[in-house]
Short mmCIF file of C-alpha atoms in Angstrom, two decimals:
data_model
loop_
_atom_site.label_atom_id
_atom_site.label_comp_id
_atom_site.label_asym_id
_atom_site.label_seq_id
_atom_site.Cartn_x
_atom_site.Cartn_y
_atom_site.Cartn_z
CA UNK A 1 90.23 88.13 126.19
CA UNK A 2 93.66 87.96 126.85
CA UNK A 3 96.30 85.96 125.73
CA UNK A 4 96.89 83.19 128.98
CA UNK A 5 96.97 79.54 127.34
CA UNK A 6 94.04 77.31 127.76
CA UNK A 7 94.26 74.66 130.12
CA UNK A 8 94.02 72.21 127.34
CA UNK A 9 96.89 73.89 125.91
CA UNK A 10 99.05 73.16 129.27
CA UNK A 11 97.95 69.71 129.64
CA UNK A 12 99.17 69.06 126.16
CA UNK A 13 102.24 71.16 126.19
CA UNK A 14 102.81 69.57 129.93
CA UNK A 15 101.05 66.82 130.60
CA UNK A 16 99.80 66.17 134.08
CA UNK A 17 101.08 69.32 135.21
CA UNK A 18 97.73 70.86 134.32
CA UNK A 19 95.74 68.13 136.60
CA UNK A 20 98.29 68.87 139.57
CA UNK A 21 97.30 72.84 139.08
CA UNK A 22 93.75 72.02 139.06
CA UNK A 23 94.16 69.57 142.41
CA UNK A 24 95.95 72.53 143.76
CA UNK A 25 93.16 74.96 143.20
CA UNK A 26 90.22 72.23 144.81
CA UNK A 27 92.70 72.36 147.80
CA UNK A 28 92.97 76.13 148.24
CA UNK A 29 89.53 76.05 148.00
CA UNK A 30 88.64 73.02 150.15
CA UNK A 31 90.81 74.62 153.08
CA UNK A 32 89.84 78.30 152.33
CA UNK A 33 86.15 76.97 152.82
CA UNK A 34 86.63 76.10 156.71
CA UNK A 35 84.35 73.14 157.14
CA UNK A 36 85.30 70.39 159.07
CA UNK A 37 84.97 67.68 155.86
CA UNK A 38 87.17 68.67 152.58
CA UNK A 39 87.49 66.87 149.67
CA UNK A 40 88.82 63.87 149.69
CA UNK A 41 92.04 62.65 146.91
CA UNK A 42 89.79 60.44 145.27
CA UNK A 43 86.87 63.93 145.11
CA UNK A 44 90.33 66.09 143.85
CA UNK A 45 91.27 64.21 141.35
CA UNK A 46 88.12 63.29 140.06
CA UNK A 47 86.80 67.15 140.13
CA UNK A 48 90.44 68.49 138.39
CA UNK A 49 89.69 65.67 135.21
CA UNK A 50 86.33 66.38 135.17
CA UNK A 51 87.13 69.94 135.11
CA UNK A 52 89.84 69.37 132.70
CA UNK A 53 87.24 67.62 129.84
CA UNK A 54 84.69 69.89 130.42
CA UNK A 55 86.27 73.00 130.53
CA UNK A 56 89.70 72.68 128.96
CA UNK A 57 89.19 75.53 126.87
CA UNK A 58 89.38 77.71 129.44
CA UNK A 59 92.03 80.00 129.98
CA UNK A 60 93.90 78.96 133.23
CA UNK A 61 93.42 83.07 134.22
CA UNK A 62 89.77 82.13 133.72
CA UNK A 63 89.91 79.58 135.84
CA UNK A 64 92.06 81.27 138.18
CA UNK A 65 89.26 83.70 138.21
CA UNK A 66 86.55 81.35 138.77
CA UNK A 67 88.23 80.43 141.79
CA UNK A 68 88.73 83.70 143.25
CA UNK A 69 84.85 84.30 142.87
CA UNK A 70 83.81 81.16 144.52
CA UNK A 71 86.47 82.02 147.85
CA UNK A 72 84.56 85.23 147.68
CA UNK A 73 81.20 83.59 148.06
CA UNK A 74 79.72 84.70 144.72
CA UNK A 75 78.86 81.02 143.78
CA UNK A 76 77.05 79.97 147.31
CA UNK A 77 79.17 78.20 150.43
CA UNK A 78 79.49 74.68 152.00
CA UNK A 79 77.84 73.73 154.97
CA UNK A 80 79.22 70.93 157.35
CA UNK A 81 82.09 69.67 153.60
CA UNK A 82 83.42 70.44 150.52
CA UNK A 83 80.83 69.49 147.69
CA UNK A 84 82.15 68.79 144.25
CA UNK A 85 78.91 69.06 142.48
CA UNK A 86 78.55 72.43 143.93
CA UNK A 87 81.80 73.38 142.74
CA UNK A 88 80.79 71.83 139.36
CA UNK A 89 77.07 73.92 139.01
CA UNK A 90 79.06 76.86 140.34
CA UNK A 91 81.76 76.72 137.33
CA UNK A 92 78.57 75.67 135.11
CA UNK A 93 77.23 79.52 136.06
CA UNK A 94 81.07 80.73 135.75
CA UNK A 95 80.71 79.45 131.66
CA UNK A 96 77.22 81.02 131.15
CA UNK A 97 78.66 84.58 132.89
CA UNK A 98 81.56 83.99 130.65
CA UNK A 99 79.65 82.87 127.21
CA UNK A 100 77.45 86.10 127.88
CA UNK A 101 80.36 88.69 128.15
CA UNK A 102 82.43 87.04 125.17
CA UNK A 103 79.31 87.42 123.20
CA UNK A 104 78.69 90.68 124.83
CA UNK A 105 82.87 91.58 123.80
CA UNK A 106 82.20 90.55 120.15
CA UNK A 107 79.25 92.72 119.93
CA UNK A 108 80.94 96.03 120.97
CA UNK A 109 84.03 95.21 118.68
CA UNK A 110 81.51 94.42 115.56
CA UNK A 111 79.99 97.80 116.71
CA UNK A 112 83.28 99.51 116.81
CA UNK A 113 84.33 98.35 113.22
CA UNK A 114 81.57 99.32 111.96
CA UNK A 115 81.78 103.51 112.86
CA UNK A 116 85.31 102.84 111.84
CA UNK A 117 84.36 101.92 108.39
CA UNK A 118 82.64 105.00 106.86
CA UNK A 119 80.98 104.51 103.82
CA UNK A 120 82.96 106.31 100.72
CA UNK A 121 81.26 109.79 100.35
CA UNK A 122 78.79 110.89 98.03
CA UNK A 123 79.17 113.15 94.73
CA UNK A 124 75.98 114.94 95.84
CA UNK A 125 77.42 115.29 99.44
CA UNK A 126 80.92 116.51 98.10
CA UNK A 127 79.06 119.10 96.21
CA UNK A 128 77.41 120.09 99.24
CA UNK A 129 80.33 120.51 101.18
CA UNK A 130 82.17 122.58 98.87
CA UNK A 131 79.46 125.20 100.10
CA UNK A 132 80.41 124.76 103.53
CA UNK A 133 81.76 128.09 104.75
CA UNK A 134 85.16 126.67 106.47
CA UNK A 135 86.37 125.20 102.86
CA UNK A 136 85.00 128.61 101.43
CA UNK A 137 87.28 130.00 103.96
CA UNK A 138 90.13 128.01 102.89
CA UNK A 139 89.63 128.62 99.44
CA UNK A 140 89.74 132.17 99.94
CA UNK A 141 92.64 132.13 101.71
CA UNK A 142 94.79 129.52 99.02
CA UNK A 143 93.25 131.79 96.59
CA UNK A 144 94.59 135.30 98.01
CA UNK A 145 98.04 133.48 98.74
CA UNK A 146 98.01 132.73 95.25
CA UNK A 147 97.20 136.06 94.10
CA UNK A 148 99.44 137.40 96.19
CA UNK A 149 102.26 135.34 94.95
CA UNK A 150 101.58 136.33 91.08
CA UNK A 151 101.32 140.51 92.32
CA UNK A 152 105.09 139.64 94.10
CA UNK A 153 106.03 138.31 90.73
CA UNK A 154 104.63 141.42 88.78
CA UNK A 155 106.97 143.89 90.61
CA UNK A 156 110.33 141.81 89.61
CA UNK A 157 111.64 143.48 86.84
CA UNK A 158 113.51 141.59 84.35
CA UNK A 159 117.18 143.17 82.43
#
């Protein structure tokens, strides 16, 4: 929900720069993983453009994110090389997690704006809450300050 630019927004403000991020990130990953085959240039580059069309409107933290999950083995492991369809279903259940909490996100701020707004008030319930006894209470008490003020007034005498 923050405000980190999409990476379709760096790939058009810098051009290839966004790929060579991406390629970066299969890397880090493709080392961090351990097996004795990693990706190949041809498997990086390929996996960072089809990342880029499919998911270019996600935030590069998002991404960054995604990442950090998969190192962390919420998205499953290689055995014996680096698989780019695996990384691809893995980012496909990254967008579904995602889709559900931005959905979840608009929800609870719909929810919040909603107590926010409070309806106007009622003539019937103003009425009612005249009675209440803390505005009887301050009534009482504007009222004896203003009776008090006219009895101070009473004992000025005027030439």
């Amino acid at each position: 929900m923050g405000g980190a630019p999409t990476l379709g927004l760096v790939r058009k403000a810098f051009g290839s720069t966004a790929e060579a991020w991406l390629v970066i990130q299969l890397a880090e990953l493709s080392e961090y993983a351990g097996v004795k085959e990693k990706l190949t240039t041809r498997q990086l580059t390929d996996t960072a453009l089809l990342i880029q069309q499919m998911y270019g409107h996600f935030k590069v933290t998002e991404l960054m994110l995604f990442f950090r999950q998969f190192k962390s083995g919420r998205y499953g492991r290689f055995y014996g090389s680096v698989d780019p369809m695996l990384i691809m279903t893995a980012l496909k259940t990254f967008a579904e997690e995602r889709a559900e909490k931005i959905s979840l996100y608009a929800r609870e701020r719909e929810k919040a704006a909603e107590a926010s707004a409070s309806p106007p008030i009622k003539p019937s319930e103003w009425k009612a809450r005249r009675g209440h006894p803390v505005d009887m209470a301050i009534s009482k008490i504007i009222t004896s300050s203003h009776s008090d003020n006219e009895t101070d007034r009473s004992k000025i005498q005027t030439p």
